[in-house]
């Protein structure tokens, strides 16, 4: 619990509630459709948040596509033909256990209720789950006023979100339905043949994409951790059969290294192999992050075998085989997948870096200790006084840097308050235009972490910041 004093009242918040409040106050994340009372499981990224989110996606694309000769990018559609999800197995197997309140018809995630009382039930079969439920249901903590007698037996609930776009007529009831994709990787399998035919890659090669996915989560919770609409960053690596172990190990290491390069602490990351595998996987391991509510999956690395291409070939009746020139044979490649939610990573970065620091006996400050290259703004520029000549000079600096760095201009409130505002959103450098600037063309540069200031020539701002950013980034590699 985090306790605050507001208007002489004490307010207690869980760490998650504290982050939710902070994220809204600083323009990182807003609840969706808030003026209509909100919409569970959907969030909007604000002016500052969208910059951090974009940095996450930019870094992912750079490392997974742009820095590589063997992985291609893709941006496939969100609304998909219903047969896709039959072939993938999601219409049958993409389910979560729920129990229904017989009086109110409210639905609860039965596995979450068990986890809350310390019963591990991730990756167990349905039969094992029912047995665990029956053993522990009397000690489960239901919402206030609800008892075990009020709820029925666990059943499985499908997570795919349906829509109807009007262009697809399919299904035995002749109902027009389509699905919002439940995972972005299906778009990759659907385009595997197109990429293969147009780019002529040789095995092993990968296809990667970032995009929205939708899941009818029974109880979306823990802020950005479990949403109904979220963004995935997924890469599918197509390999020769028999190479799974090698590439599974390779991508595990690569992905862990990447997360550390964004500034996540090694101590807060660990691998967790799955003891029970989902329907499509031959092997699966989570990279978990230590959130305030425990160690939870941040990213998954999966050996999907040849399940997906085999299924889509059978259902579409198309040839999805790869022609191997070496052996003069056709084969179905196996797939290693890496999959991470951009929002889960965003949340991990906020939680780890949200820091309340004591500055003096009387004063504390909030500082978001993000890695400098991940910060929404790398620089802020202020005129010391709200007078035209200082403002004009500061805006000239803003314009000279904005094509190279993410920079923000601020002339509201005292200089101390402006520094604190930037500390809260993680801006590593604040540049101030003062009287000396007007005479000598020098500015002060103040560092977020040391709070120390240095005077440098205006002509050196760009090179100074660049050097500092490179040095900070090197420490993370
Ligand atoms: N294609 C494989 C796949 O989708 P997953 O474990 O269901 O596997 C992969 O999801 C990643 O997507 C997770 O590790 C997590 O980061 C993110 N994710 C999954 N469900 C999510 C949700 N409801 N809200 C936010 N992120 C989610």
Coordinates of N, CA and C and ligand atoms in Angstrom, one line a residue, residues 94 182-185 215 217 224-228 230 232 234 236 280 297-300 302 304 337 339-341 344, ligand 1:
X94 N -9.2 -21.8 -27.4 CA -8.7 -20.5 -26.9 C -9.6 -20.1 -25.7
X182 N -7.1 -12.6 -32.4 CA -6.8 -12.9 -31.0 C -5.3 -12.9 -30.8
X183 N -4.5 -13.0 -31.9 CA -3.1 -12.9 -31.8 C -2.6 -12.5 -33.2
X184 N -1.6 -11.7 -33.2 CA -1.2 -11.1 -34.5 C -0.5 -12.1 -35.4
X185 N 0.1 -13.2 -34.8 CA 0.9 -14.1 -35.6 C 0.1 -14.8 -36.7
X215 N -9.0 -9.8 -27.1 CA -9.4 -11.0 -26.4 C -10.5 -10.6 -25.4
X217 N -11.3 -11.0 -22.5 CA -10.9 -11.4 -21.2 C -12.1 -11.4 -20.2
X224 N -2.6 -2.2 -17.5 CA -2.3 -2.6 -18.9 C -1.9 -4.1 -19.0
X225 N -1.9 -4.8 -17.8 CA -1.4 -6.2 -17.9 C -2.3 -7.1 -18.6
X226 N -3.6 -7.0 -18.3 CA -4.6 -7.9 -19.0 C -5.7 -7.0 -19.5
X227 N -5.6 -6.8 -20.8 CA -6.6 -5.9 -21.5 C -7.5 -6.7 -22.4
X228 N -8.5 -6.1 -22.9 CA -9.3 -6.8 -24.0 C -8.8 -6.3 -25.4
X230 N -5.2 -4.9 -27.0 CA -3.8 -4.6 -26.6 C -3.0 -4.8 -27.9
X232 N 0.4 -6.4 -29.7 CA 1.4 -7.4 -29.6 C 2.6 -7.1 -30.6
X234 N 5.1 -9.5 -32.4 CA 5.3 -10.9 -32.6 C 6.3 -11.2 -33.8
X236 N 7.8 -14.6 -36.1 CA 7.7 -16.0 -36.3 C 8.9 -16.4 -37.2
X280 N -1.0 -25.5 -29.4 CA -0.2 -25.4 -30.6 C 1.3 -25.6 -30.3
X297 N 4.0 -13.3 -16.6 CA 4.5 -13.3 -18.0 C 4.6 -12.0 -18.6
X298 N 5.8 -11.6 -19.1 CA 5.9 -10.4 -19.9 C 6.0 -10.8 -21.4
X299 N 6.8 -11.8 -21.7 CA 7.0 -12.3 -23.1 C 7.0 -13.8 -23.1
X300 N 6.6 -14.3 -24.3 CA 6.6 -15.8 -24.5 C 7.5 -16.1 -25.6
X302 N 8.0 -19.5 -28.0 CA 7.3 -20.7 -28.2 C 7.9 -21.5 -29.4
X304 N 6.5 -23.7 -32.0 CA 5.1 -24.0 -32.5 C 5.1 -25.2 -33.4
X337 N 8.5 -18.9 -32.2 CA 7.8 -17.6 -32.0 C 8.3 -16.8 -30.8
X339 N 6.8 -13.5 -28.6 CA 5.6 -12.7 -28.5 C 5.5 -11.9 -27.3
X340 N 5.4 -10.6 -27.4 CA 5.3 -9.7 -26.2 C 4.3 -8.6 -26.4
X341 N 3.6 -8.3 -25.4 CA 2.6 -7.2 -25.4 C 3.3 -5.9 -25.1
X344 N 2.1 -4.5 -21.8 CA 2.7 -5.1 -20.6 C 4.1 -4.6 -20.3
Ligands
LIG1 N1 1.0 -15.8 -30.4 C1 1.2 -16.3 -29.1 C2 0.4 -15.6 -28.1 O1 -0.4 -14.7 -28.4 P1 0.2 -15.3 -25.5 O2 1.0 -15.9 -24.4 O3 -1.3 -15.5 -25.4 O4 0.8 -15.9 -26.8 C3 1.7 -13.3 -25.9 O5 0.4 -13.8 -25.6 C4 2.0 -12.0 -25.2 O6 1.0 -11.1 -25.4 C5 2.0 -12.1 -23.7 O7 3.3 -12.6 -23.2 C6 1.7 -10.8 -23.2 O8 2.8 -9.9 -23.2 C7 0.7 -10.3 -24.3 N2 -0.7 -10.4 -23.8 C8 -1.4 -11.6 -23.9 N3 -2.7 -11.4 -23.4 C9 -2.7 -10.1 -23.1 C10 -3.7 -9.2 -22.5 N4 -5.0 -9.7 -22.3 N5 -3.4 -7.9 -22.3 C11 -2.2 -7.5 -22.5 N6 -1.2 -8.2 -23.0 C12 -1.4 -9.5 -23.3

